[in-house]
CSV table of C-alpha atoms and ligand atoms in Angstrom, one decimal:
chain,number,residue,atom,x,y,z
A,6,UNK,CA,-47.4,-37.6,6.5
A,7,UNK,CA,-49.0,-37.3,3.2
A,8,UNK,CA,-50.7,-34.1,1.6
A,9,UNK,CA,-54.3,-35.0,2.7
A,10,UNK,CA,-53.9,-36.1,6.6
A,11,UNK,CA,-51.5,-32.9,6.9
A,12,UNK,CA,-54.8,-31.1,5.4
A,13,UNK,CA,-57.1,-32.8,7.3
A,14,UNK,CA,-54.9,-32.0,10.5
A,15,UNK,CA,-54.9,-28.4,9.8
A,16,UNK,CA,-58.8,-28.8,9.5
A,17,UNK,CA,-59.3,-30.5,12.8
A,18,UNK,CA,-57.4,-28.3,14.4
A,19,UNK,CA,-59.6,-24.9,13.4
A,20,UNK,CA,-56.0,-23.9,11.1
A,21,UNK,CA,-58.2,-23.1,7.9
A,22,UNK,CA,-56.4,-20.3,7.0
A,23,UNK,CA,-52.4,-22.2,6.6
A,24,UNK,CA,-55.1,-25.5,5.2
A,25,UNK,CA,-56.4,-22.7,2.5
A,26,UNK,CA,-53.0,-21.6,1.3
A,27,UNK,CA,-51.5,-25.3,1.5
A,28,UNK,CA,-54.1,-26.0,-1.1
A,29,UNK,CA,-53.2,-23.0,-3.3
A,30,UNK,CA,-49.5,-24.8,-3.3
A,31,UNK,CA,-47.7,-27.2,-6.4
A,32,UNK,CA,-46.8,-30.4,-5.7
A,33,UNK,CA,-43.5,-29.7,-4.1
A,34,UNK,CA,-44.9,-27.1,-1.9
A,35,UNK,CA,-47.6,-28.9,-0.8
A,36,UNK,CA,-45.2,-31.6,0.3
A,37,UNK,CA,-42.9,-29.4,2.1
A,38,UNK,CA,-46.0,-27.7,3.8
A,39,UNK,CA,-47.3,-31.2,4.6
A,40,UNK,CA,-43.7,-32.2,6.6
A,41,UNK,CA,-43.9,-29.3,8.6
A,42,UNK,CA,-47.4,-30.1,9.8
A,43,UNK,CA,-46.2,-33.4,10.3
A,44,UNK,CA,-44.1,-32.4,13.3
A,45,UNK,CA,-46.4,-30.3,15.2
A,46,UNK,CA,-47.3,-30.6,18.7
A,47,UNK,CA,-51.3,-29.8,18.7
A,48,UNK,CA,-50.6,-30.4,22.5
A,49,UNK,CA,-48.5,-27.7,22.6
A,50,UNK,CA,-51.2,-24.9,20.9
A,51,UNK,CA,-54.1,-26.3,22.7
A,52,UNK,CA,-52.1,-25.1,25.8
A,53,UNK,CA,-52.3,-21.5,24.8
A,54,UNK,CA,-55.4,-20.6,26.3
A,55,UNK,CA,-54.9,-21.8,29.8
A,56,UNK,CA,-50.9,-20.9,29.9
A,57,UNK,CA,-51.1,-17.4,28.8
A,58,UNK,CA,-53.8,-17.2,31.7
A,59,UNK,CA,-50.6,-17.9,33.8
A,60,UNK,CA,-51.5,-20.9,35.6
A,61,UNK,CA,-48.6,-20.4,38.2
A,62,UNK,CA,-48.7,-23.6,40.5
A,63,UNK,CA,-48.1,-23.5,44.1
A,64,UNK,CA,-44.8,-22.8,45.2
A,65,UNK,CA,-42.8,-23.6,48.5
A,66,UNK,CA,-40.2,-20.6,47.8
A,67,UNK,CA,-36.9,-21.5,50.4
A,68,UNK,CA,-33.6,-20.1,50.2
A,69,UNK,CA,-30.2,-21.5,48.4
A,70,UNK,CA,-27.0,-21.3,49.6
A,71,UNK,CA,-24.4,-20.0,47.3
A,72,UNK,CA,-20.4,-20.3,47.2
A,73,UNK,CA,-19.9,-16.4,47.3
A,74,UNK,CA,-17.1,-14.2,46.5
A,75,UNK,CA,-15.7,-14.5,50.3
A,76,UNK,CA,-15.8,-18.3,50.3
A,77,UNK,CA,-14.3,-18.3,46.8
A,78,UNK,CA,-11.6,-15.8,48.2
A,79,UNK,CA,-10.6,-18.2,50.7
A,80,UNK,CA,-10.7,-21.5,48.3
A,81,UNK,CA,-9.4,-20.5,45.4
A,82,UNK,CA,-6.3,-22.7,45.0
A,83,UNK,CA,-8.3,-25.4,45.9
A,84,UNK,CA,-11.2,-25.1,43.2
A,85,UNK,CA,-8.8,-23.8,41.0
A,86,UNK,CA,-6.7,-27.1,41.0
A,87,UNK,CA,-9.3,-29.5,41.0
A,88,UNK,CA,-10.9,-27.4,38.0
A,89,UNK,CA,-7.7,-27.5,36.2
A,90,UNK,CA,-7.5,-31.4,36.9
A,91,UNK,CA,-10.5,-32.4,35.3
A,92,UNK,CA,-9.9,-29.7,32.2
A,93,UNK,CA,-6.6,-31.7,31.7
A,94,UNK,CA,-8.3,-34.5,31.8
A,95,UNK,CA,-10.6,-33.7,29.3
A,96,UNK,CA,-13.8,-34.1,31.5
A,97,UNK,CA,-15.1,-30.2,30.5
A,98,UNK,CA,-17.0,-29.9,27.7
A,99,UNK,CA,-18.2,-26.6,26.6
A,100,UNK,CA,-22.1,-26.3,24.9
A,101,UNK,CA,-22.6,-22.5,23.0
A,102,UNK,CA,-26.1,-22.4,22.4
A,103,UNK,CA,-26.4,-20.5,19.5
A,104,UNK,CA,-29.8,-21.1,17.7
A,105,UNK,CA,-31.4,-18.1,19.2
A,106,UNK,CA,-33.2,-15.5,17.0
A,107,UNK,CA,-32.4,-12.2,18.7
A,108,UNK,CA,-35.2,-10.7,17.6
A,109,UNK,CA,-35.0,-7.8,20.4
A,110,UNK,CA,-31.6,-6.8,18.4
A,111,UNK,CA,-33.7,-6.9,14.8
A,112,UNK,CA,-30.7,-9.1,13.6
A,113,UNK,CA,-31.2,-11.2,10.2
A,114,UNK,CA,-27.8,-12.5,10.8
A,115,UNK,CA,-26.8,-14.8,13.7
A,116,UNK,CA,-26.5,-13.2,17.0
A,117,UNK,CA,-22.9,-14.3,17.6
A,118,UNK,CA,-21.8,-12.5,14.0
A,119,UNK,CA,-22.9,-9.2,15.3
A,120,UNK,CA,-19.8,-7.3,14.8
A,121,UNK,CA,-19.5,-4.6,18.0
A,122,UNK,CA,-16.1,-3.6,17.5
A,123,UNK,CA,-14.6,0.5,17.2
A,124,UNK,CA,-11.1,0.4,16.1
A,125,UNK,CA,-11.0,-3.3,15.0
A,126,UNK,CA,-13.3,-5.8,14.2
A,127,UNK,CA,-15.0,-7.8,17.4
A,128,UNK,CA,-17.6,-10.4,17.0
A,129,UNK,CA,-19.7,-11.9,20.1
A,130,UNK,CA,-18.5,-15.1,18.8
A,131,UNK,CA,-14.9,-14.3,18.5
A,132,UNK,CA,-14.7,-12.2,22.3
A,133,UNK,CA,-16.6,-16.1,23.4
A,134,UNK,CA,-13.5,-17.8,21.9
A,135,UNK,CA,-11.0,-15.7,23.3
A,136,UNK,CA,-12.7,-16.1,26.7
A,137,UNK,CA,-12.5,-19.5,26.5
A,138,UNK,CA,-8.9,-19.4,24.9
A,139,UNK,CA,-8.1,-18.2,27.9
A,140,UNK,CA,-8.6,-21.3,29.4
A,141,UNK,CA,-7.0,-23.4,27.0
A,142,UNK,CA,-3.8,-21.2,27.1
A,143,UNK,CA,-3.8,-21.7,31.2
A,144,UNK,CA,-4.4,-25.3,30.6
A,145,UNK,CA,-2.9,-26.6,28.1
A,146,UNK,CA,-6.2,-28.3,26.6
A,147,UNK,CA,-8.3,-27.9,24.3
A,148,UNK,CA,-12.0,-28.2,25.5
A,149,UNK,CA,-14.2,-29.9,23.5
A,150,UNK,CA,-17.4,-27.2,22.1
A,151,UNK,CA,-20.3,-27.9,20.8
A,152,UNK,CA,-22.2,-24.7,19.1
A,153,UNK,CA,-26.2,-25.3,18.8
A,154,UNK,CA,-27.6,-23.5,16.2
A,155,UNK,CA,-31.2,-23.7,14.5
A,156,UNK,CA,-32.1,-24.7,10.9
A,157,UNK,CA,-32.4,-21.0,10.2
A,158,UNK,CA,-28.6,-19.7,11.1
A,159,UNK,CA,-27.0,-22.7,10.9
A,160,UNK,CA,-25.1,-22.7,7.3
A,161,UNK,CA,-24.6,-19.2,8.0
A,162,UNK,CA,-23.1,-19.8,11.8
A,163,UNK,CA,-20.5,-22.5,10.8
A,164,UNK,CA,-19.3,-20.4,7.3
A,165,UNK,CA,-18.7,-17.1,9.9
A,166,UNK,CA,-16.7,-19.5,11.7
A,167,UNK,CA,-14.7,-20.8,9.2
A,168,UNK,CA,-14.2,-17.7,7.0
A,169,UNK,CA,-12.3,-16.9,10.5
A,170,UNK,CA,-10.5,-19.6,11.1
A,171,UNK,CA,-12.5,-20.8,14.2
A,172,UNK,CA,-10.6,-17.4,15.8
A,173,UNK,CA,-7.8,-19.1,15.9
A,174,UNK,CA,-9.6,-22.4,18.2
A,175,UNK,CA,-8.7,-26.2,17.2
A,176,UNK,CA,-11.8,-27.1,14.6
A,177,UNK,CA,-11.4,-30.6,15.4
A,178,UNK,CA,-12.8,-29.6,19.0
A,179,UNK,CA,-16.1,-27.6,17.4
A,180,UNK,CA,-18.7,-29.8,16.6
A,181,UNK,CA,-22.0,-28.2,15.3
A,182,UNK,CA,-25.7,-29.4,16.0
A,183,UNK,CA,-28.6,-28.0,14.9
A,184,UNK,CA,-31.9,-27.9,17.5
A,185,UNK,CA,-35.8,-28.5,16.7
A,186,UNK,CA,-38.0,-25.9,15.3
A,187,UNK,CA,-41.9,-25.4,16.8
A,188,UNK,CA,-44.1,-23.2,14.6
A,189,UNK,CA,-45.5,-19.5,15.4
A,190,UNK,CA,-49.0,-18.5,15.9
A,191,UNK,CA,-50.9,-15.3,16.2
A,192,UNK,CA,-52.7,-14.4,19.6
A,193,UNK,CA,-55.8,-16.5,18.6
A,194,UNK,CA,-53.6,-19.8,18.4
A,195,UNK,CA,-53.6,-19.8,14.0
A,196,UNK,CA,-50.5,-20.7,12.6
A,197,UNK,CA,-47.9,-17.9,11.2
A,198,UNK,CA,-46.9,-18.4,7.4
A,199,UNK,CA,-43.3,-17.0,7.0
A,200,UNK,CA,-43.2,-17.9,2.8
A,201,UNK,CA,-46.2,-19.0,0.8
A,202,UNK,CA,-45.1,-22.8,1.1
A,203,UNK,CA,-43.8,-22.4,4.8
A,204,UNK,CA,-45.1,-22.3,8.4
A,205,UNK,CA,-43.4,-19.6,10.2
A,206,UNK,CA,-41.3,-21.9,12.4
A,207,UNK,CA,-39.1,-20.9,14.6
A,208,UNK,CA,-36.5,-22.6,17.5
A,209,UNK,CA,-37.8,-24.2,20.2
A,210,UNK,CA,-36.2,-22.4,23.1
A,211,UNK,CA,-32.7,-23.3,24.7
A,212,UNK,CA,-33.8,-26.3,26.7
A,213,UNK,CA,-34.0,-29.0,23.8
A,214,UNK,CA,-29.9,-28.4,23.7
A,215,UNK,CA,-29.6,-31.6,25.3
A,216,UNK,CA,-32.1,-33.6,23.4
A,217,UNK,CA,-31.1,-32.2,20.2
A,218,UNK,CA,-27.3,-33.2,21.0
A,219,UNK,CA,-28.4,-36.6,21.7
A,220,UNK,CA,-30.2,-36.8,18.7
A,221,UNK,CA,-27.7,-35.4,16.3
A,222,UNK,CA,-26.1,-38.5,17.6
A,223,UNK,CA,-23.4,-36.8,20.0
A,224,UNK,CA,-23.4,-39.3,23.0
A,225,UNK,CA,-20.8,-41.1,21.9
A,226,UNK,CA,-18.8,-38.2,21.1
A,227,UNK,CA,-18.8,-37.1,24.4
A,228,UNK,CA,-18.3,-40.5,26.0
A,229,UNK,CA,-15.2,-40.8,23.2
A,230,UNK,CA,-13.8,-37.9,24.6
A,231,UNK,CA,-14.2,-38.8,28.8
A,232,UNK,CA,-16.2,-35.5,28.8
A,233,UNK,CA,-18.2,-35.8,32.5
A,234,UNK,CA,-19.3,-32.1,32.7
A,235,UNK,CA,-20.9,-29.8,30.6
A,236,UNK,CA,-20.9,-25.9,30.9
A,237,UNK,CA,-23.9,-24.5,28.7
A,238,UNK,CA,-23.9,-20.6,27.8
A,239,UNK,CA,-25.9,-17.7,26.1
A,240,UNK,CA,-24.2,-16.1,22.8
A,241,UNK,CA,-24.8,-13.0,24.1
A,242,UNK,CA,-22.8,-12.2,27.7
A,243,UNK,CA,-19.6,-10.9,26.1
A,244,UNK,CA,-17.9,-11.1,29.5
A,245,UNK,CA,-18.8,-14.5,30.8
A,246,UNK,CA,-16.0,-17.0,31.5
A,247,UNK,CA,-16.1,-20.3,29.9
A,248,UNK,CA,-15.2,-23.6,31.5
A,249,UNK,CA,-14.1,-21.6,34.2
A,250,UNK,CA,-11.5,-23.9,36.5
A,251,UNK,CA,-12.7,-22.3,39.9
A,252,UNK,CA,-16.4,-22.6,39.0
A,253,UNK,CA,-15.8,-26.2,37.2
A,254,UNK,CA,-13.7,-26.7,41.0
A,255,UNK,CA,-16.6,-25.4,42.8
A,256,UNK,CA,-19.2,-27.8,41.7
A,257,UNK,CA,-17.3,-30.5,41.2
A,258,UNK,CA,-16.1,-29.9,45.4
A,259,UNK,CA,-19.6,-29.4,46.3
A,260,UNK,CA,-20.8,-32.5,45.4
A,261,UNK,CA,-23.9,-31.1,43.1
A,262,UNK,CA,-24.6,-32.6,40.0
A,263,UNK,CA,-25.5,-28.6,38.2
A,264,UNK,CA,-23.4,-25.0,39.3
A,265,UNK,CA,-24.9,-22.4,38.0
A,266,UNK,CA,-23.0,-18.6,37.9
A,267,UNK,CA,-24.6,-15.8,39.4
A,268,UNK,CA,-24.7,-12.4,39.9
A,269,UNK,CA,-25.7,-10.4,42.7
A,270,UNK,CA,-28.8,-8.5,42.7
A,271,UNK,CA,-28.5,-4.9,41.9
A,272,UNK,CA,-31.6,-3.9,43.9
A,273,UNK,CA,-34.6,-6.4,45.2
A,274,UNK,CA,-36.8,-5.1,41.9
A,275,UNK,CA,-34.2,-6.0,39.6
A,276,UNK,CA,-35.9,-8.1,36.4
A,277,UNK,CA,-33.6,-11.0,37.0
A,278,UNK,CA,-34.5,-15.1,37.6
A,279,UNK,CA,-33.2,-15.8,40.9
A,280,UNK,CA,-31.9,-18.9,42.3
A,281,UNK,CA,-33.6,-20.3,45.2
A,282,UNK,CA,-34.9,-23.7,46.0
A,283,UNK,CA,-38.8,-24.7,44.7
A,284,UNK,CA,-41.0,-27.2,46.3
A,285,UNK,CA,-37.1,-29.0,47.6
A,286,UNK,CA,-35.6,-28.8,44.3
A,287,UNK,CA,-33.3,-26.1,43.1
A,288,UNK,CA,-34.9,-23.7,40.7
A,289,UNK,CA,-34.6,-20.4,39.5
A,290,UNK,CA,-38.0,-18.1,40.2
A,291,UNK,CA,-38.5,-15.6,38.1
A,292,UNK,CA,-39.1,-11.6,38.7
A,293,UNK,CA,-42.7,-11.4,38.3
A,294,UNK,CA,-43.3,-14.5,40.7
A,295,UNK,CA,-41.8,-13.6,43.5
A,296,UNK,CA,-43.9,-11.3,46.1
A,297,UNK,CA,-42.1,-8.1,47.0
A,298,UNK,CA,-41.9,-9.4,50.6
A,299,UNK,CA,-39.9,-12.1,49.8
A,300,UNK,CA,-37.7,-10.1,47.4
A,301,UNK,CA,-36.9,-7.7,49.9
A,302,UNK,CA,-36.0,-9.8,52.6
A,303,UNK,CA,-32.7,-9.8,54.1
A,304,UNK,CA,-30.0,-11.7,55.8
A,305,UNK,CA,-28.6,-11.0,59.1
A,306,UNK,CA,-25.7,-9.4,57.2
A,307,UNK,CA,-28.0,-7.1,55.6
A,308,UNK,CA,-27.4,-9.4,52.1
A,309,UNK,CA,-30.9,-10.0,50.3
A,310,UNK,CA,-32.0,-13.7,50.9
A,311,UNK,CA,-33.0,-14.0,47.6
A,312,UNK,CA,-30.2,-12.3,46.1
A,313,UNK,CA,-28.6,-14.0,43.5
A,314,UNK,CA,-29.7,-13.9,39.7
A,315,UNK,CA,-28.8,-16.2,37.0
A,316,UNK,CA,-26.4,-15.5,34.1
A,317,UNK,CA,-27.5,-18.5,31.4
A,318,UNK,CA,-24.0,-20.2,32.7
A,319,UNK,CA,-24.5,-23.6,34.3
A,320,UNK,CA,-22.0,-26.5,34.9
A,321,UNK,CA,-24.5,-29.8,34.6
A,322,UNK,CA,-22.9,-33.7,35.1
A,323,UNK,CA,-23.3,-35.5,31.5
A,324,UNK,CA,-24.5,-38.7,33.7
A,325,UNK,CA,-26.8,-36.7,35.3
A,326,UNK,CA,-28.3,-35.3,32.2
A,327,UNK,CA,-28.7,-38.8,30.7
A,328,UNK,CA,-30.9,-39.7,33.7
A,329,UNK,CA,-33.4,-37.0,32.9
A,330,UNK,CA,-32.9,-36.9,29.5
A,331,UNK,CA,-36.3,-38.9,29.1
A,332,UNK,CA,-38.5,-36.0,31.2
A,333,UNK,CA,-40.5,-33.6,29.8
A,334,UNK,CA,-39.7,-30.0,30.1
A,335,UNK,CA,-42.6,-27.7,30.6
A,336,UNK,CA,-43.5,-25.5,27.5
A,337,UNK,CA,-43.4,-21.9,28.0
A,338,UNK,CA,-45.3,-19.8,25.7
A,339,UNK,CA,-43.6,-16.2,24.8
A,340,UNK,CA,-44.9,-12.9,23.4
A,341,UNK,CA,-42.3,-12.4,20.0
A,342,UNK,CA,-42.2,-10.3,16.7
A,343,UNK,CA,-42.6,-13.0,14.3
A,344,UNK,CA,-42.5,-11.6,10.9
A,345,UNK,CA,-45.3,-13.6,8.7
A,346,UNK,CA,-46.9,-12.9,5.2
A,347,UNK,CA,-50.2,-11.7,4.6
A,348,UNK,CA,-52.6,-12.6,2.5
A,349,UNK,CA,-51.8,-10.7,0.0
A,350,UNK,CA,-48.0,-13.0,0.1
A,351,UNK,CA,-46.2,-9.4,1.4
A,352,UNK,CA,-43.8,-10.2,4.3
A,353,UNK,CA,-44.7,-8.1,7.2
A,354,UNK,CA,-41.6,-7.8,9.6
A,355,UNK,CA,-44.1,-6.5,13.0
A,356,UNK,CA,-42.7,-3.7,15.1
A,357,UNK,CA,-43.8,-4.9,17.9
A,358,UNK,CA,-44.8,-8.5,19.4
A,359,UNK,CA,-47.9,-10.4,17.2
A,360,UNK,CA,-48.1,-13.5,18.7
A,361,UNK,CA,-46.6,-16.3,20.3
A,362,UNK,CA,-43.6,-18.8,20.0
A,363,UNK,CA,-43.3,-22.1,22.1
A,364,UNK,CA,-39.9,-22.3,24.1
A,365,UNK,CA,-38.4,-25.2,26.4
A,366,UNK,CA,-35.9,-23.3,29.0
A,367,UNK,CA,-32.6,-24.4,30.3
A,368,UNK,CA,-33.4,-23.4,33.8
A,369,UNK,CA,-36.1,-26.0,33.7
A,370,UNK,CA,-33.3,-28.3,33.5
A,371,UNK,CA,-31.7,-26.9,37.1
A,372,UNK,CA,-34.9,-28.1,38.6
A,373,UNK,CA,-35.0,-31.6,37.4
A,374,UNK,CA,-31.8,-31.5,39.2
A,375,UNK,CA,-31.7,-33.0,42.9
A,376,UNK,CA,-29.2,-30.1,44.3
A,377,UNK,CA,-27.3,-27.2,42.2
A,378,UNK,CA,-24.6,-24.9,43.4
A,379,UNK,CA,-24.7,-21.0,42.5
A,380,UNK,CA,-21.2,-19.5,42.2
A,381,UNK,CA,-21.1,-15.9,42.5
A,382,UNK,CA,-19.6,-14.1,40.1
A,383,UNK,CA,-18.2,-10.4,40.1
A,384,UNK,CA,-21.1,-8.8,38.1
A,385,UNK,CA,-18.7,-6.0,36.7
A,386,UNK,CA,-16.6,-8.5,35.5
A,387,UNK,CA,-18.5,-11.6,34.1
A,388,UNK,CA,-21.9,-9.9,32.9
A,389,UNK,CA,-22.6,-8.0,29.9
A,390,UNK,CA,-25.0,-9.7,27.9
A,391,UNK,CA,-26.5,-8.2,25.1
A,392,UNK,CA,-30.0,-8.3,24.9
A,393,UNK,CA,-31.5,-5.1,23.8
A,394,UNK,CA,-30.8,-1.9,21.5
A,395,UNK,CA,-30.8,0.5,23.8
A,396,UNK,CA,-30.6,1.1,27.2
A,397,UNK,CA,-30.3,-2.0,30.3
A,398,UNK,CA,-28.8,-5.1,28.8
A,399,UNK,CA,-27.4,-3.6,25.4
A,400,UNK,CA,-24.4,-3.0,23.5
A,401,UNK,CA,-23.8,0.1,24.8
A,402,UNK,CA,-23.7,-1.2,28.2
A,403,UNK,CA,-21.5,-4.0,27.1
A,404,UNK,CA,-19.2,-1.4,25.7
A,405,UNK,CA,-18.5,0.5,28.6
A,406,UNK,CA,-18.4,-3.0,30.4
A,407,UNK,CA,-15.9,-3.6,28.2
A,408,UNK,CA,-13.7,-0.9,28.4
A,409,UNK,CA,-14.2,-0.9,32.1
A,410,UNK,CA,-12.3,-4.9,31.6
A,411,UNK,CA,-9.4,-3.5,29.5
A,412,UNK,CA,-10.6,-4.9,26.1
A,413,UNK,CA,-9.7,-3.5,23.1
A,414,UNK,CA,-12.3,-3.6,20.6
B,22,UTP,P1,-32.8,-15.4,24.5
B,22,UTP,O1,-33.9,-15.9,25.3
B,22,UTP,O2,-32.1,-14.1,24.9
B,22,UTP,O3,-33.3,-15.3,23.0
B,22,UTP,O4,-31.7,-16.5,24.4
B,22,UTP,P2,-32.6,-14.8,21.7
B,22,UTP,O5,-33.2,-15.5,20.6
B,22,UTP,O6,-31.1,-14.7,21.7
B,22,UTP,O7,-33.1,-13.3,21.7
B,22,UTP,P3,-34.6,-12.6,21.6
B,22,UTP,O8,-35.3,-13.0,22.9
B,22,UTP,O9,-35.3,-13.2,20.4
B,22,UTP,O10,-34.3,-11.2,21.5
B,22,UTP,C1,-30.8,-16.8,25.4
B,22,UTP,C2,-29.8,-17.8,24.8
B,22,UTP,O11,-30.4,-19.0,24.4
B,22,UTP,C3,-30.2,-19.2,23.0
B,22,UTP,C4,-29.8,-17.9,22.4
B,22,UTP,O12,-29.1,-18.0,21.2
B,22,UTP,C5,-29.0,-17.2,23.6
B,22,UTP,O13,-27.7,-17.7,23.6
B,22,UTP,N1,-31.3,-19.8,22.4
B,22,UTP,C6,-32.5,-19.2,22.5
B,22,UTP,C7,-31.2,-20.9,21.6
B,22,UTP,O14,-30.1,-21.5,21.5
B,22,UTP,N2,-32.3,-21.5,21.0
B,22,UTP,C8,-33.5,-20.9,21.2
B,22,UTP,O15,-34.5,-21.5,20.6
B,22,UTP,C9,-33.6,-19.8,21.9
């Protein structure tokens, strides 16, 4: 897009303010200005007004069965061996999406280099290796990972990992991708500057992993390698198991083309997305959306119905994936601190949220899904993500969780 239409696009779209400062710009700032305009989804801003009204559609809420911890007990072996099978067989793939900012942390670094060791060093990215080390040691195989990062942290994620040494995991199994940016905009809809030739822009939510794999030209990579299933997981649950043989058993036995691990409630009001199925389709609904009658109602065995929530871990089927790679995702719109500068050119890094960033959600993807499997996981044991400073979800709770697991750190 040239200088003028990226101008005149501002214009139409009410964005005098970021058309104003493109103006003020040199050549070469005016052309970088004028890319970044170039790519934005006016769609996507229009939809402000009636999303954050929270538009929530109609839902026919039904129950999902899960493979629990007693079924798991009693099928171990069996989930176990057919896991291990298609490990060794090189049908696992492993995605790390990594292109979050972790803004609720404050971090200017990449979430996964955020060092939360005592005695020793222990990065969230190293523990994730480890973890899925484990596997490979059990296996014999390497499985293949891909690490999504964002334009922002993604020369910094792949020097942490080779400054390391990959933690001691095969390089020629890490492949790096980087996913699409969408910009930042105050709570009237006007676009965010983050530099005086820049649109604050920032990544557009963990959904687009699969898109943005496909275009960074990874299809064949996978098909190279036989991979049939991918596991996709959060940098920041310290605990989690990766490519799991029982779980990668489990779905693969149940027939599903997505597993998804979960955790069992802590209490019916727990803030958690829980699985369930959604107009027929599996889904995950979250906290907010779900009446209190519905939360609180239980099984015959006193269990809650809707009593498993999600961990960001999900097994999908590559072919499956490929079919829906074509459908849209729905947009959500989220309340963040996006630091900006004024008009003064100061950079203001906001205490507390200031507007809104535009984010496409892997658990969108579990409903474009026909049928999807929860695995229960032992929450103690798998789940200790790191969200927060302080307090629920933080890395003082994934300390003790930790500790409680035996490792040193
Ligand atoms: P969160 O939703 O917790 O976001 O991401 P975040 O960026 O890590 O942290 P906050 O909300 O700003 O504090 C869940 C997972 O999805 C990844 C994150 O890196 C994390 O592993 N993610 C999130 C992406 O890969 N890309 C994104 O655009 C957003």
């Amino acid at each position: 897009m040239d200088k003028l239409s990226a101008l005149d696009a501002l214009r139409v779209h009410n964005q005098n303010e970021a058309a104003r400062r493109m103006e003020m710009l040199d050549e070469a700032g005016q052309e970088k200005m004028a890319a970044q305009v170039a790519k934005i989804d006016w769609k996507m801003l229009d939809d402000i007004k009636s999303q954050a009204a929270g538009g929530v559609k109609e839902k026919k809420v039904e129950p999902l069965a899960a493979v629990e911890l007693k079924d798991i007990e009693l099928n171990k072996a069996s989930y176990i061996e057919t896991g291990i099978r298609a490990i060794r067989e090189g049908e696992v793939a492993a995605v790390l999406l990594a292109g979050g900012q972790g803004t609720r942390l404050g971090l200017d670094k990449p979430k996964g280099t955020l060092n939360i060791g005592e005695q020793k060093d222990l990065y969230l990215f190293e523990q994730l290796i480890y973890n899925l080390l484990d596997v490979v040691n059990k296996t014999g195989a390497y499985i293949p990972l891909y690490i999504m990062t964002s334009e922002k942290n993604n020369e910094d994620t792949e020097a942490f990992f080779k400054e390391h040494s990959f933690f001691g995991y095969d390089s020629s199994f890490v492949t790096f991708f980087v996913q699409n940016m969408a910009p930042s905009v105050d709570y009237n809809g006007k676009l965010y500057m983050e530099e005086k030739d820049s649109l604050a822009m920032s990544p557009n939510g963990n959904g687009g992993w699969f898109l943005s794999m496909l275009s960074a030209g990874l299809e064949a990579d996978l098909k190279k390698r036989g991979v049939k299933w991918i596991n996709v997981f959060a940098v920041d649950n310290i605990l989690q198991r990766i490519a799991d043989p029982a779980f990668v058993g489990a779905t693969i036995q149940s027939g599903c083309s997505c597993g998804s691990k979960v955790v069992r409630k802590v209490s019916p009001d727990e803030k958690v997305g829980v699985m369930c199925k959604v107009n027929g389709h599996p889904s995950i609904i979250e906290y907010y959306e779900m009446s209190e009658e519905l939360a609180n109602l239980r099984r015959e065995d006193g269990e809650l119905v809707y009593g498993f929530g999600v961990t960001l871990n999900y097994l999908f089927k590559l072919d499956t994936l490929l079919e829906i790679a074509d459908k849209k995702l729905p947009l959500h719109i989220v309340e963040k601190k996006i630091p900006y500068i004024n008009e003064k050119g100061e950079l203001i890094k906001p205490e507390s949220p200031n507007g809104y960033k535009f984010e496409t959600l892997v658990l969108d993807m579990v409903e474009m899904m026909d049928n999807c499997v929860p695995y229960e996981v032992v929450r103690e044991h798998e789940f200790a993500p790191i969200k927060n400073k302080t307090g629920k979800d933080s890395i003082e709770s994934a300390k003790k969780l930790l500790k409680l697991n035996g490792i040193e750190f």
